[in-house]
PDB file of N, CA and C and ligand atoms in Angstrom:
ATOM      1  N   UNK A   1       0.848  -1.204   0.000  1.00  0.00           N
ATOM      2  CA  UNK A   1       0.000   0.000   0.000  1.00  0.00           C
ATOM      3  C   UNK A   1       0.878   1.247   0.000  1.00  0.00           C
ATOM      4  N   UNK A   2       0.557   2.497  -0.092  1.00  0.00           N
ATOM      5  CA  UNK A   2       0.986   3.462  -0.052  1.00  0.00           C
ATOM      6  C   UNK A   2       1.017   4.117   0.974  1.00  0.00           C
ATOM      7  N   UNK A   3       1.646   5.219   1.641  1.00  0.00           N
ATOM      8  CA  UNK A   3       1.495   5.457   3.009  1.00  0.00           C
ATOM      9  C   UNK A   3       1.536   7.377   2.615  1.00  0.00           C
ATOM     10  N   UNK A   4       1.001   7.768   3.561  1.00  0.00           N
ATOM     11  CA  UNK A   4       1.359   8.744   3.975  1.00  0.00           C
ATOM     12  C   UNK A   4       1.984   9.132   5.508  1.00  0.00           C
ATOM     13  N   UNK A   5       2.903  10.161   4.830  1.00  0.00           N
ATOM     14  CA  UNK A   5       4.219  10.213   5.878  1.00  0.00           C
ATOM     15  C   UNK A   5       4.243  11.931   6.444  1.00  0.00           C
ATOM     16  N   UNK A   6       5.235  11.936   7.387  1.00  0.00           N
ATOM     17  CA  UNK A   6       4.787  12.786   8.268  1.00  0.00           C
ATOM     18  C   UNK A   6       4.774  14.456   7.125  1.00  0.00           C
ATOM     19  N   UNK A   7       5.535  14.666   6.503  1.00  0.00           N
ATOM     20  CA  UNK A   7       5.414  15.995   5.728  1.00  0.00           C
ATOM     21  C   UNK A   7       3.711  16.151   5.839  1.00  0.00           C
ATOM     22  N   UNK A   8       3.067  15.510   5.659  1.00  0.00           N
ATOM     23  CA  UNK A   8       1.652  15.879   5.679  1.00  0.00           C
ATOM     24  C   UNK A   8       0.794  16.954   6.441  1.00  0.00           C
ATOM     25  N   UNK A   9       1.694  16.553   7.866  1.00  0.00           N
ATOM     26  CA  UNK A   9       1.332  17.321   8.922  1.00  0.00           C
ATOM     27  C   UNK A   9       1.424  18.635   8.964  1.00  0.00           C
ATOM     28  N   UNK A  10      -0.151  19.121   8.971  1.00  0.00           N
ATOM     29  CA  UNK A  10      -0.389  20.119   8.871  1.00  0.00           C
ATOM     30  C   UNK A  10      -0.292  21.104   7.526  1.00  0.00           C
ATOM     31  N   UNK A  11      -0.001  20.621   6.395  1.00  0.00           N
ATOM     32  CA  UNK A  11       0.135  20.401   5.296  1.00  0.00           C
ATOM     33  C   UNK A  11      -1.642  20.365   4.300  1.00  0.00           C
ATOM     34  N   UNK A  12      -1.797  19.424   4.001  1.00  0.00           N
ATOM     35  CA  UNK A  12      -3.048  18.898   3.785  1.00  0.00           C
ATOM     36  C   UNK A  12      -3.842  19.475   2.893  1.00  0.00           C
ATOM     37  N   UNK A  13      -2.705  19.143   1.664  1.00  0.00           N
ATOM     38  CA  UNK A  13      -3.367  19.927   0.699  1.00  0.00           C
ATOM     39  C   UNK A  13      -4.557  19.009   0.351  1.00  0.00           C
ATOM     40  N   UNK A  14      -4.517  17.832   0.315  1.00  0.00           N
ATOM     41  CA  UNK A  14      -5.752  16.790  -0.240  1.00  0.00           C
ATOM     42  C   UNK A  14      -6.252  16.810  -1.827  1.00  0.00           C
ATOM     43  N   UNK A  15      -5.116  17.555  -2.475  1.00  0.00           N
ATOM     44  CA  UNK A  15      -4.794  16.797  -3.937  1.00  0.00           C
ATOM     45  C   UNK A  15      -5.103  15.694  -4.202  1.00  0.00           C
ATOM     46  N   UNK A  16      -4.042  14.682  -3.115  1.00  0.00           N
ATOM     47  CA  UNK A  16      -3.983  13.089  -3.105  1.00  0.00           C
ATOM     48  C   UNK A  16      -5.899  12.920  -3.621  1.00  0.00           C
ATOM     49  N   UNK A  17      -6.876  13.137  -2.600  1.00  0.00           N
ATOM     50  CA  UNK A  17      -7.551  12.358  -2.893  1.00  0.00           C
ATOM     51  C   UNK A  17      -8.709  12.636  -4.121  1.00  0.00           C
ATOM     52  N   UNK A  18      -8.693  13.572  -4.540  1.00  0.00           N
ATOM     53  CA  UNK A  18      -9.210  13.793  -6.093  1.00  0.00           C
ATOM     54  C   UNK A  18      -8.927  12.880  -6.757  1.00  0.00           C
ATOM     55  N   UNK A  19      -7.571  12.256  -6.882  1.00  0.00           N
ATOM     56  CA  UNK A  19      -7.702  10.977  -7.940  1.00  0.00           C
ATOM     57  C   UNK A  19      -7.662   9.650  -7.322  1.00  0.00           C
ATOM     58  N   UNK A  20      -7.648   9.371  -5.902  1.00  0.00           N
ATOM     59  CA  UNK A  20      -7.809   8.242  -5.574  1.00  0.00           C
ATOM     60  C   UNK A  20      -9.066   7.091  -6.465  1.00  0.00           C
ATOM     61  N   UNK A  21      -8.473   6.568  -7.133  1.00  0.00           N
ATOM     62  CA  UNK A  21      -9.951   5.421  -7.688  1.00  0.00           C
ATOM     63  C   UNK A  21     -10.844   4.403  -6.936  1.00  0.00           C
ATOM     64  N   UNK A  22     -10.082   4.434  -5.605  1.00  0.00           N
ATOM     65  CA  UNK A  22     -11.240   3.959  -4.598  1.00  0.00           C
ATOM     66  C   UNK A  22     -11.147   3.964  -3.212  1.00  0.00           C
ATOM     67  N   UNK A  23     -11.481   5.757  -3.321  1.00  0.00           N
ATOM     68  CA  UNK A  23     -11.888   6.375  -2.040  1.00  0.00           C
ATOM     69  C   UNK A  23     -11.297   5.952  -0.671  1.00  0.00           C
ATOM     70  N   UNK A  24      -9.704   5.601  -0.774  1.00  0.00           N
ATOM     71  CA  UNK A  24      -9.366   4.999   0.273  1.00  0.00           C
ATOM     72  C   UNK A  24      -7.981   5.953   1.193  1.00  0.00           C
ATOM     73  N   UNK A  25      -8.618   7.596   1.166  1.00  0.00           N
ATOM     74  CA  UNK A  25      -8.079   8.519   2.075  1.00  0.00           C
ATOM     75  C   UNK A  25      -8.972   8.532   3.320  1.00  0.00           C
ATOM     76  N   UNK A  26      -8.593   8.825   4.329  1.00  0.00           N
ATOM     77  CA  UNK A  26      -9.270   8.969   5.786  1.00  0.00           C
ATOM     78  C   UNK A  26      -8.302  10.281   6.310  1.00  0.00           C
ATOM     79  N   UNK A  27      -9.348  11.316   7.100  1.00  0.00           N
ATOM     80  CA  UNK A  27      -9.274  12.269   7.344  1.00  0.00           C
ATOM     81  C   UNK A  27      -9.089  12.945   8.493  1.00  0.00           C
ATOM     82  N   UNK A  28      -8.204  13.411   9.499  1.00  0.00           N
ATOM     83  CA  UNK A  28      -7.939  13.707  10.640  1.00  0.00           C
ATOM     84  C   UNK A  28      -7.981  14.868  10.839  1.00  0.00           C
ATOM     85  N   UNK A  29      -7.761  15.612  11.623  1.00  0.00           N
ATOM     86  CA  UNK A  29      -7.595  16.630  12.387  1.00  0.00           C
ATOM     87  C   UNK A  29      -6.804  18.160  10.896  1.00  0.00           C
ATOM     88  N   UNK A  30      -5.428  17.102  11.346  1.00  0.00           N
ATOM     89  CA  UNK A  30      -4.241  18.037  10.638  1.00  0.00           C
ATOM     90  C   UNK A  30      -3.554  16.926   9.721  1.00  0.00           C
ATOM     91  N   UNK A  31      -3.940  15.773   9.140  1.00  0.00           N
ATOM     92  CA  UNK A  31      -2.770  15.199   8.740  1.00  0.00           C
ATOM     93  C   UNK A  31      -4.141  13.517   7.737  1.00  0.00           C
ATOM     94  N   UNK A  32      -3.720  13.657   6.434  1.00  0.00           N
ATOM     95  CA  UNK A  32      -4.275  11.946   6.136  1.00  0.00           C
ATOM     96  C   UNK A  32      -3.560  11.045   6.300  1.00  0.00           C
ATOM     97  N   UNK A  33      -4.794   9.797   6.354  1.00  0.00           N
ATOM     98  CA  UNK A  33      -4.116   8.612   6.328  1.00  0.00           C
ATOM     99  C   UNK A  33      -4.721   7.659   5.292  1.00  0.00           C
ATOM    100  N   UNK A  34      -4.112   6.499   4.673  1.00  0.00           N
ATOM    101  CA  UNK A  34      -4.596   5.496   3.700  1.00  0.00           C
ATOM    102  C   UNK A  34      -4.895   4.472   3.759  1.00  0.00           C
ATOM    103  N   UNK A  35      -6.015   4.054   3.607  1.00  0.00           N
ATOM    104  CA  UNK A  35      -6.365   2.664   4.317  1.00  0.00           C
ATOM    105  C   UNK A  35      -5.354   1.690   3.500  1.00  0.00           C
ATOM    106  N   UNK A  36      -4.665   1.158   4.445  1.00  0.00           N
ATOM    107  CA  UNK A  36      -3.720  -0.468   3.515  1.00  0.00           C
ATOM    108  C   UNK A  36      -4.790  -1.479   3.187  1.00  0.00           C
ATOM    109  N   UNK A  37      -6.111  -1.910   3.200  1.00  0.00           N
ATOM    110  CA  UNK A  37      -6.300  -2.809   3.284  1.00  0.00           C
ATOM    111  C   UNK A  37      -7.529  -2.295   1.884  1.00  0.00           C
ATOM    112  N   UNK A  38      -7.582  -1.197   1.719  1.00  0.00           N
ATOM    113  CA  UNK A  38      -7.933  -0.603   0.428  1.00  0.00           C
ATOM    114  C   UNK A  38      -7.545  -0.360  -0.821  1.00  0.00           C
ATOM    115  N   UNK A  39      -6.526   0.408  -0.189  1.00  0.00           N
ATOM    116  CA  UNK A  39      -5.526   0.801  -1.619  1.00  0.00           C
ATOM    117  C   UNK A  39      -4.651  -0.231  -2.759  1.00  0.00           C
ATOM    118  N   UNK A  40      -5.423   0.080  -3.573  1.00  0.00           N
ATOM    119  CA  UNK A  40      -4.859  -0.557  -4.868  1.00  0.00           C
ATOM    120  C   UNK A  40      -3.207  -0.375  -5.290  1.00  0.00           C
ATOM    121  N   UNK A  41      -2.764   0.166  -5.028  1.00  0.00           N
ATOM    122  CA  UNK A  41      -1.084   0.995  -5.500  1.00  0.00           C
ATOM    123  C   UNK A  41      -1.296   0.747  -6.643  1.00  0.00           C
ATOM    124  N   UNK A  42      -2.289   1.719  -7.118  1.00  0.00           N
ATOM    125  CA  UNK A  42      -2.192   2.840  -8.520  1.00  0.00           C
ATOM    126  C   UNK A  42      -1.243   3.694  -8.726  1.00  0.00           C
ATOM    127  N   UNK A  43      -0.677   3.940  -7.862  1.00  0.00           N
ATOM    128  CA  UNK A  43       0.340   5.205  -7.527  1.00  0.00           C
ATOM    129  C   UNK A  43      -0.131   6.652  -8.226  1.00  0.00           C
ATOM    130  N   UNK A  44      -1.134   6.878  -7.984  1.00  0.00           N
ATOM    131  CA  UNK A  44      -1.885   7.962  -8.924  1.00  0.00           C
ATOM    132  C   UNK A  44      -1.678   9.553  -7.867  1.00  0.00           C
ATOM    133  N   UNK A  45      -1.939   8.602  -6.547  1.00  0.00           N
ATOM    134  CA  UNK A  45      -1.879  10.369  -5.688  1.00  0.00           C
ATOM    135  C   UNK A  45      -0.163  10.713  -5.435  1.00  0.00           C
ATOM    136  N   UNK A  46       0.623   9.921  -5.410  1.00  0.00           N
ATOM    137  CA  UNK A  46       1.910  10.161  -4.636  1.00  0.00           C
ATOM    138  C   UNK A  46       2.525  11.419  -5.873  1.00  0.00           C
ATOM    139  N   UNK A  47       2.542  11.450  -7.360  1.00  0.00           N
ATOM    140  CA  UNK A  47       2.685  12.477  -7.999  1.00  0.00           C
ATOM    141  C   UNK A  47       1.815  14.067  -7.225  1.00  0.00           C
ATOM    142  N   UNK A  48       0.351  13.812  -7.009  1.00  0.00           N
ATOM    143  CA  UNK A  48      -0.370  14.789  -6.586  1.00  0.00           C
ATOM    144  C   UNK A  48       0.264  15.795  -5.750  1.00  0.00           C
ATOM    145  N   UNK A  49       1.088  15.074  -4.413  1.00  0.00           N
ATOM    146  CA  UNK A  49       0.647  15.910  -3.347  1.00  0.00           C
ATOM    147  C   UNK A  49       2.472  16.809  -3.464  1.00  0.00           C
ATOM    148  N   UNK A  50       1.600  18.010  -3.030  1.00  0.00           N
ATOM    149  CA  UNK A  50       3.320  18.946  -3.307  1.00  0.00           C
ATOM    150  C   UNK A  50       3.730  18.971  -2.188  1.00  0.00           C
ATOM    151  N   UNK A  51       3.322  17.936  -1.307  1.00  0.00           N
ATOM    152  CA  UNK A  51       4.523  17.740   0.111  1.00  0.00           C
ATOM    153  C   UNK A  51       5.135  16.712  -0.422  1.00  0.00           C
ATOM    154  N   UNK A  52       5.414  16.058  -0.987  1.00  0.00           N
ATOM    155  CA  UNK A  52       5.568  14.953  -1.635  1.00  0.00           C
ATOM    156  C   UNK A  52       5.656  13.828  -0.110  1.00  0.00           C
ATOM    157  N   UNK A  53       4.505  13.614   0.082  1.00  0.00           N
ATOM    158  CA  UNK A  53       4.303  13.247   1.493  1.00  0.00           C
ATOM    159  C   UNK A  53       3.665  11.382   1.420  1.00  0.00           C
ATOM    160  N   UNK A  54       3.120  11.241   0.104  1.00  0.00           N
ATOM    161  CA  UNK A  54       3.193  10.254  -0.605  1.00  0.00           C
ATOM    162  C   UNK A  54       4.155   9.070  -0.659  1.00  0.00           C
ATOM    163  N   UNK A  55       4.021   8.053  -0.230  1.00  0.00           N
ATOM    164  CA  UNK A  55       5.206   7.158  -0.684  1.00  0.00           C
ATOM    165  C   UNK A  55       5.007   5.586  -0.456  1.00  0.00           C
ATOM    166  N   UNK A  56       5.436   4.828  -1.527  1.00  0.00           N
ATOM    167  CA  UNK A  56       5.474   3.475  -1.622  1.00  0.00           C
ATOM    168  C   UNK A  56       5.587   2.426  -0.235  1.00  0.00           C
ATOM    169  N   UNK A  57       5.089   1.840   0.112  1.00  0.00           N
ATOM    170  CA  UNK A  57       5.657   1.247   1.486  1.00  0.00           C
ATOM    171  C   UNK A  57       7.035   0.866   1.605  1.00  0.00           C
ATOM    172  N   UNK A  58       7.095   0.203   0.554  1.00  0.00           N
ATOM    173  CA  UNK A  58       8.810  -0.145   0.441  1.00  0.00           C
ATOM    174  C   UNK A  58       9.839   1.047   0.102  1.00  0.00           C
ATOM    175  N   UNK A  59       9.284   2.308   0.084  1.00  0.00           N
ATOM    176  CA  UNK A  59      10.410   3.463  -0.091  1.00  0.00           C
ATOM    177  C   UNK A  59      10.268   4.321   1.037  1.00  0.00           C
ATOM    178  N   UNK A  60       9.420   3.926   2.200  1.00  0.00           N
ATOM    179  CA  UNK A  60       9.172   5.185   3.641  1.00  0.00           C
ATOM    180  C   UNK A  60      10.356   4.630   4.108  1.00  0.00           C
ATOM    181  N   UNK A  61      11.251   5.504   4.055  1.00  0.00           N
ATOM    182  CA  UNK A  61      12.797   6.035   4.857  1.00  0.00           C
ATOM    183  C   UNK A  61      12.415   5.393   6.531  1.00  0.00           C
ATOM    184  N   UNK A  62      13.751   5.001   7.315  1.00  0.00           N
ATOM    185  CA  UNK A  62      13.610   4.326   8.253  1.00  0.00           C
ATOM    186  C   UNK A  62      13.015   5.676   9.491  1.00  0.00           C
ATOM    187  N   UNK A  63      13.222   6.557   9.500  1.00  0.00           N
ATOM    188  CA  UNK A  63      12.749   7.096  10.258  1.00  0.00           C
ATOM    189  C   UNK A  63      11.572   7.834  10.052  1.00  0.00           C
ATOM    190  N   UNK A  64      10.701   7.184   9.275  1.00  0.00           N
ATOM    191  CA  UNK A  64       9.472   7.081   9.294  1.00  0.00           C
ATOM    192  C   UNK A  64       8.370   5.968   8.989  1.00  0.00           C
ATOM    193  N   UNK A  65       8.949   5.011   9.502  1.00  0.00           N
ATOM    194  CA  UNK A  65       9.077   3.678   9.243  1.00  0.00           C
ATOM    195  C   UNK A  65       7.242   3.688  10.242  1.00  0.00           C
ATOM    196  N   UNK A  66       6.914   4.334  11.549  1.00  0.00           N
ATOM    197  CA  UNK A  66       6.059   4.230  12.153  1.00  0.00           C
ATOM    198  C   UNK A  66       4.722   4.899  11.538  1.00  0.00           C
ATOM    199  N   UNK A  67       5.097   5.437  10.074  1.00  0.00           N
ATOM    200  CA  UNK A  67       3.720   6.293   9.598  1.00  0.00           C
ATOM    201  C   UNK A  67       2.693   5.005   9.163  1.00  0.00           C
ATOM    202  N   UNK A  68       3.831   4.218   8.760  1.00  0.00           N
ATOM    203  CA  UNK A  68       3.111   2.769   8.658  1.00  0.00           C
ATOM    204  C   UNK A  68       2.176   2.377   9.260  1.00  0.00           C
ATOM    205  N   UNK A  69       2.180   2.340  10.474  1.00  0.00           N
ATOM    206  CA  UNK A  69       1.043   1.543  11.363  1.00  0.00           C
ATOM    207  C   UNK A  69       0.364   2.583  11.557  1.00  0.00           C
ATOM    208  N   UNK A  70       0.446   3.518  11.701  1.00  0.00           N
ATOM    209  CA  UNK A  70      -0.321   4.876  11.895  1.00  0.00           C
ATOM    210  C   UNK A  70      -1.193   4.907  10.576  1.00  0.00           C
ATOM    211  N   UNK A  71      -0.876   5.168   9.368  1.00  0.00           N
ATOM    212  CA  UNK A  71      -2.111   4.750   8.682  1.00  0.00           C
ATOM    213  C   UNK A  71      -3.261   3.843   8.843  1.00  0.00           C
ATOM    214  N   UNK A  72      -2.446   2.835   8.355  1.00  0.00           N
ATOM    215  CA  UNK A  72      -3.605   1.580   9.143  1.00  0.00           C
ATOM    216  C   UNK A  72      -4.337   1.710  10.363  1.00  0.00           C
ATOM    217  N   UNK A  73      -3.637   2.245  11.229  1.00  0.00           N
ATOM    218  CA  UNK A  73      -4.523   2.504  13.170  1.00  0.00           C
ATOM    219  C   UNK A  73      -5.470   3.550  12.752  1.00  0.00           C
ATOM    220  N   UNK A  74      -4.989   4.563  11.965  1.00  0.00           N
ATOM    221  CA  UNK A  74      -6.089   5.746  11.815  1.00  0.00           C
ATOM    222  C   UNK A  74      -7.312   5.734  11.286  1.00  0.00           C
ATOM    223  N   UNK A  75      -7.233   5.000   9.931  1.00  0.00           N
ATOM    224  CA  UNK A  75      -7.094   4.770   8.563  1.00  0.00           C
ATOM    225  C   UNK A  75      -9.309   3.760   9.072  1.00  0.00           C
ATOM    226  N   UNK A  76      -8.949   3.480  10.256  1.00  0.00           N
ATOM    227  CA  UNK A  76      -9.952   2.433  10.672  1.00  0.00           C
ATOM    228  C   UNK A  76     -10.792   3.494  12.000  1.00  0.00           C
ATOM    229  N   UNK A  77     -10.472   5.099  12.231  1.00  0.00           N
ATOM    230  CA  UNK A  77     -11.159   5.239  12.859  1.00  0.00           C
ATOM    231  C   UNK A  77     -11.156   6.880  13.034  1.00  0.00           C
ATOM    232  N   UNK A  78     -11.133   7.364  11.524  1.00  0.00           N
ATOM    233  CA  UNK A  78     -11.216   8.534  10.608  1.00  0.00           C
ATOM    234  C   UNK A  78     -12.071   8.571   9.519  1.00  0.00           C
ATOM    235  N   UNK A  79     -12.720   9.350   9.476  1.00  0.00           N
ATOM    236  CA  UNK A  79     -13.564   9.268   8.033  1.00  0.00           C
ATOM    237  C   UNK A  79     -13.020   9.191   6.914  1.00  0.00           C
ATOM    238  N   UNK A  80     -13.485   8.444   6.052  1.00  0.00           N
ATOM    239  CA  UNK A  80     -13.387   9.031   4.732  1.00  0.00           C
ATOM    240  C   UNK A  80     -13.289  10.291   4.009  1.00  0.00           C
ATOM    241  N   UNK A  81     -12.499  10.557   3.064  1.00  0.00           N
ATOM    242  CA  UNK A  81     -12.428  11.898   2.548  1.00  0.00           C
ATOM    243  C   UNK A  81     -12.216  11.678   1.139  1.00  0.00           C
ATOM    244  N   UNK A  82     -13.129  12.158   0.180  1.00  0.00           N
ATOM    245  CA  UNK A  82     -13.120  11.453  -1.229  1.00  0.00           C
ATOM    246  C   UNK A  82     -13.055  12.962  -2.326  1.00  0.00           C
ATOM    247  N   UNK A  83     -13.191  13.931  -1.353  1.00  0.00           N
ATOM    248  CA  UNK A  83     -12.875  15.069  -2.394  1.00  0.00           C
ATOM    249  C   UNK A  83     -12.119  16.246  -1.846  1.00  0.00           C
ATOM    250  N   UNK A  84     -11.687  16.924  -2.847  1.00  0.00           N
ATOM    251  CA  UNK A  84     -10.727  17.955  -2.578  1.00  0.00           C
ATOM    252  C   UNK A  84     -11.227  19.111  -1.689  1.00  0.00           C
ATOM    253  N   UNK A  85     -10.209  19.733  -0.741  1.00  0.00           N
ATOM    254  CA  UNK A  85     -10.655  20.495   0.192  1.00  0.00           C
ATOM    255  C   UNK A  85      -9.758  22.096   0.293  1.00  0.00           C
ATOM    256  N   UNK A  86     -10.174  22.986   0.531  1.00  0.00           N
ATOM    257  CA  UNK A  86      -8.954  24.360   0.848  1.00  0.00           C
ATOM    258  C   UNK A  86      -8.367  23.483   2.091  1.00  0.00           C
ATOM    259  N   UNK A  87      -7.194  24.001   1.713  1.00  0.00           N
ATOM    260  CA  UNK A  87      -6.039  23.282   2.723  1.00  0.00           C
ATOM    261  C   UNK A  87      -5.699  24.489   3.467  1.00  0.00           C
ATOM    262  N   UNK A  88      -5.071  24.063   4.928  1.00  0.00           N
ATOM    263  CA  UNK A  88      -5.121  25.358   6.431  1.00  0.00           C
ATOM    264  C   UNK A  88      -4.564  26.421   5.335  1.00  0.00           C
ATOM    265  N   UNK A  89      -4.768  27.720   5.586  1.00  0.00           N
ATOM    266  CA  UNK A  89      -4.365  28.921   4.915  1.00  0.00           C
ATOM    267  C   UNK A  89      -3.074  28.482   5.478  1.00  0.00           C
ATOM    268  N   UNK A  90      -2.095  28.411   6.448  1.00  0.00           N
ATOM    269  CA  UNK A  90      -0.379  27.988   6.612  1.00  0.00           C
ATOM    270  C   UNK A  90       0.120  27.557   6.065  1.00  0.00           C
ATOM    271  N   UNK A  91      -0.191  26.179   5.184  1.00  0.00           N
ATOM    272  CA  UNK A  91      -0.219  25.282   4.631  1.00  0.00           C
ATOM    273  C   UNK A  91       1.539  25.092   4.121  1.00  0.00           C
ATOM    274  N   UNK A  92       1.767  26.276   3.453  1.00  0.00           N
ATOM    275  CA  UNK A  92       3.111  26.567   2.706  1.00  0.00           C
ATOM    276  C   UNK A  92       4.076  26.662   3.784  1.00  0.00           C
ATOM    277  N   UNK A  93       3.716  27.024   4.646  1.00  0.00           N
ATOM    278  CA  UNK A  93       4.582  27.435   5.851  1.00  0.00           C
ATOM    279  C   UNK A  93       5.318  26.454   6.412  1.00  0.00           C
ATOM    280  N   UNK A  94       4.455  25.736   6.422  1.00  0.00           N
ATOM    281  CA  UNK A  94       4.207  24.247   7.021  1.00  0.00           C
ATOM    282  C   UNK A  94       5.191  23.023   6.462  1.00  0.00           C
ATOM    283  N   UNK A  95       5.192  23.558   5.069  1.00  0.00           N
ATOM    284  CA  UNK A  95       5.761  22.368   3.873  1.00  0.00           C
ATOM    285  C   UNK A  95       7.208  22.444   4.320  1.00  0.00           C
ATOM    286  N   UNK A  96       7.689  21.142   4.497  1.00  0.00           N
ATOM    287  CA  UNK A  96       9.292  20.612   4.925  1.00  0.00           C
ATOM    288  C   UNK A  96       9.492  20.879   5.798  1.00  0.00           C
ATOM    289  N   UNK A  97       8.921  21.362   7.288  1.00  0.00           N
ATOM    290  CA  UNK A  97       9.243  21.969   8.731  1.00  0.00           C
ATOM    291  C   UNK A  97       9.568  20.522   9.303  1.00  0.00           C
ATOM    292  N   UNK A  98      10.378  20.636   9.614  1.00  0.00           N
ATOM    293  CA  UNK A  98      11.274  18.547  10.081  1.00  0.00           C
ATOM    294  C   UNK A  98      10.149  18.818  11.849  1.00  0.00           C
ATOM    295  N   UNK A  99      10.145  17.788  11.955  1.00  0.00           N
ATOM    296  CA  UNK A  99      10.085  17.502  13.292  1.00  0.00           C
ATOM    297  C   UNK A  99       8.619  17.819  13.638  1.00  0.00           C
ATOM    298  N   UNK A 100       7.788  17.422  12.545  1.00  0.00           N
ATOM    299  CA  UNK A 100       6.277  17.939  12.325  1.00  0.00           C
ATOM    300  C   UNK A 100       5.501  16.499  13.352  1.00  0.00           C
ATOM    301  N   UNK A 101       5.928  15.747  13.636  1.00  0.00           N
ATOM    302  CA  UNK A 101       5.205  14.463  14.322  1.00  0.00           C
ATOM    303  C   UNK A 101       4.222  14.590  15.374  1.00  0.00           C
ATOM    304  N   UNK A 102       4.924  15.538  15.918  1.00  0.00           N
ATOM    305  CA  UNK A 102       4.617  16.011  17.594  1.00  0.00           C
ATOM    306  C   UNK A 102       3.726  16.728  17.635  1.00  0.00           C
ATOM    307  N   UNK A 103       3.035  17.538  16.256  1.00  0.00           N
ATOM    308  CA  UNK A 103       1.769  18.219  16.192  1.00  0.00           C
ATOM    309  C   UNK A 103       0.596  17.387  15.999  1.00  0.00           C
ATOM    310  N   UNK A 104       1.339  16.270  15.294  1.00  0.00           N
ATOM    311  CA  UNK A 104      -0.155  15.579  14.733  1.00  0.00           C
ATOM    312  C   UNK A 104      -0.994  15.159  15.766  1.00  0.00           C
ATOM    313  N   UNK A 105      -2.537  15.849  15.458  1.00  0.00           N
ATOM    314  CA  UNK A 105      -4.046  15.362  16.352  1.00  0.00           C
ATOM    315  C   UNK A 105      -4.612  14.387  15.858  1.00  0.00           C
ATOM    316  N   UNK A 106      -5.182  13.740  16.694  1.00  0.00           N
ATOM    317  CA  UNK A 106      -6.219  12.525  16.702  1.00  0.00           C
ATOM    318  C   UNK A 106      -7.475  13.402  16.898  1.00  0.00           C
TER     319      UNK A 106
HETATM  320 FE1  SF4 B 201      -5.511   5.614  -3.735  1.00  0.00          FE
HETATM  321 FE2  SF4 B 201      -3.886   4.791  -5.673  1.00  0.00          FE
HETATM  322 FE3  SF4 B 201      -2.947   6.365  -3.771  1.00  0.00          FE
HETATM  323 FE4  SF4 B 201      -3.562   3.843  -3.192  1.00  0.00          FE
HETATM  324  S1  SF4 B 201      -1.923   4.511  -4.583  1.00  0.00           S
HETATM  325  S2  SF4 B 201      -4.103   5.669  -2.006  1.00  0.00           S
HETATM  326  S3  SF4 B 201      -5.317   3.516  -4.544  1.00  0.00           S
HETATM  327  S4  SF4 B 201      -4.511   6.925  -5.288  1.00  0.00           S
HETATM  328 FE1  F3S B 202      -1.367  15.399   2.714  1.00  0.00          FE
HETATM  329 FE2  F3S B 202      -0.229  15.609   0.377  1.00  0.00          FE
HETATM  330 FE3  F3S B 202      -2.615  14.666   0.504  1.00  0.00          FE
HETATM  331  S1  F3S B 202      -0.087  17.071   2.052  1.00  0.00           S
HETATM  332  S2  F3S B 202      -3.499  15.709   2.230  1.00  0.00           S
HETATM  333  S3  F3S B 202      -0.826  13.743   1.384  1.00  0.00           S
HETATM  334  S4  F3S B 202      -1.860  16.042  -1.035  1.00  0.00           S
END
């Protein structure tokens, strides 16, 4: 499956899920997640998102190795989100700020 990784946070542009082909973004606070047990790996959103926050399971870098299960944990108790949204007015601000983990809400 595909994961989304921490750049997201707070980020959220939700590009990604305009082309998802089967509706398998879930929606939090400040940050998405992808259901694994959905996603096809079309690889259709990971071009989308300009955090490039997107990424293959087998290419999430070891120190973000935990966005992994965090999708999946979320992914089962977040809504669905199947269309595009205005993303936080910060948004840009936001993009590449390291050490973004510690914001993310449930
Ligand atoms: Fe959806 Fe395809 Fe991205 Fe999986 S890889 S989340 S199916 S757009
Ligand atoms: Fe997040 Fe990128 Fe989608 S910032 S909401 S994964 S477009």
């Amino acid at each position: 499956a595909y994961v989304v990784t921490e750049n997201c946070i707070k980020c959220k542009y939700t590009d990604c899920v305009d082309v998802c082909p089967v509706d398998c973004f879930h929606e939090g606070p400040n940050f998405l997640v992808i259901d694994p047990d959905e996603c096809i790996d079309c690889t259709l959103c990971a071009a989308e998102c300009p955090a490039e926050a997107i990424l293959a399971e087998d290419d999430v870098p070891g120190d973000q190795q935990s966005f992994i299960a965090l999708n999946a944990e979320m992914s089962k108790v977040w809504p669905i989100i199947s269309e595009r949204r205005e993303p936080p007015p910060d948004a840009d601000d936001w993009n590449g700020t390291p050490g973004k983990r510690n914001r993310l809400e449930r």
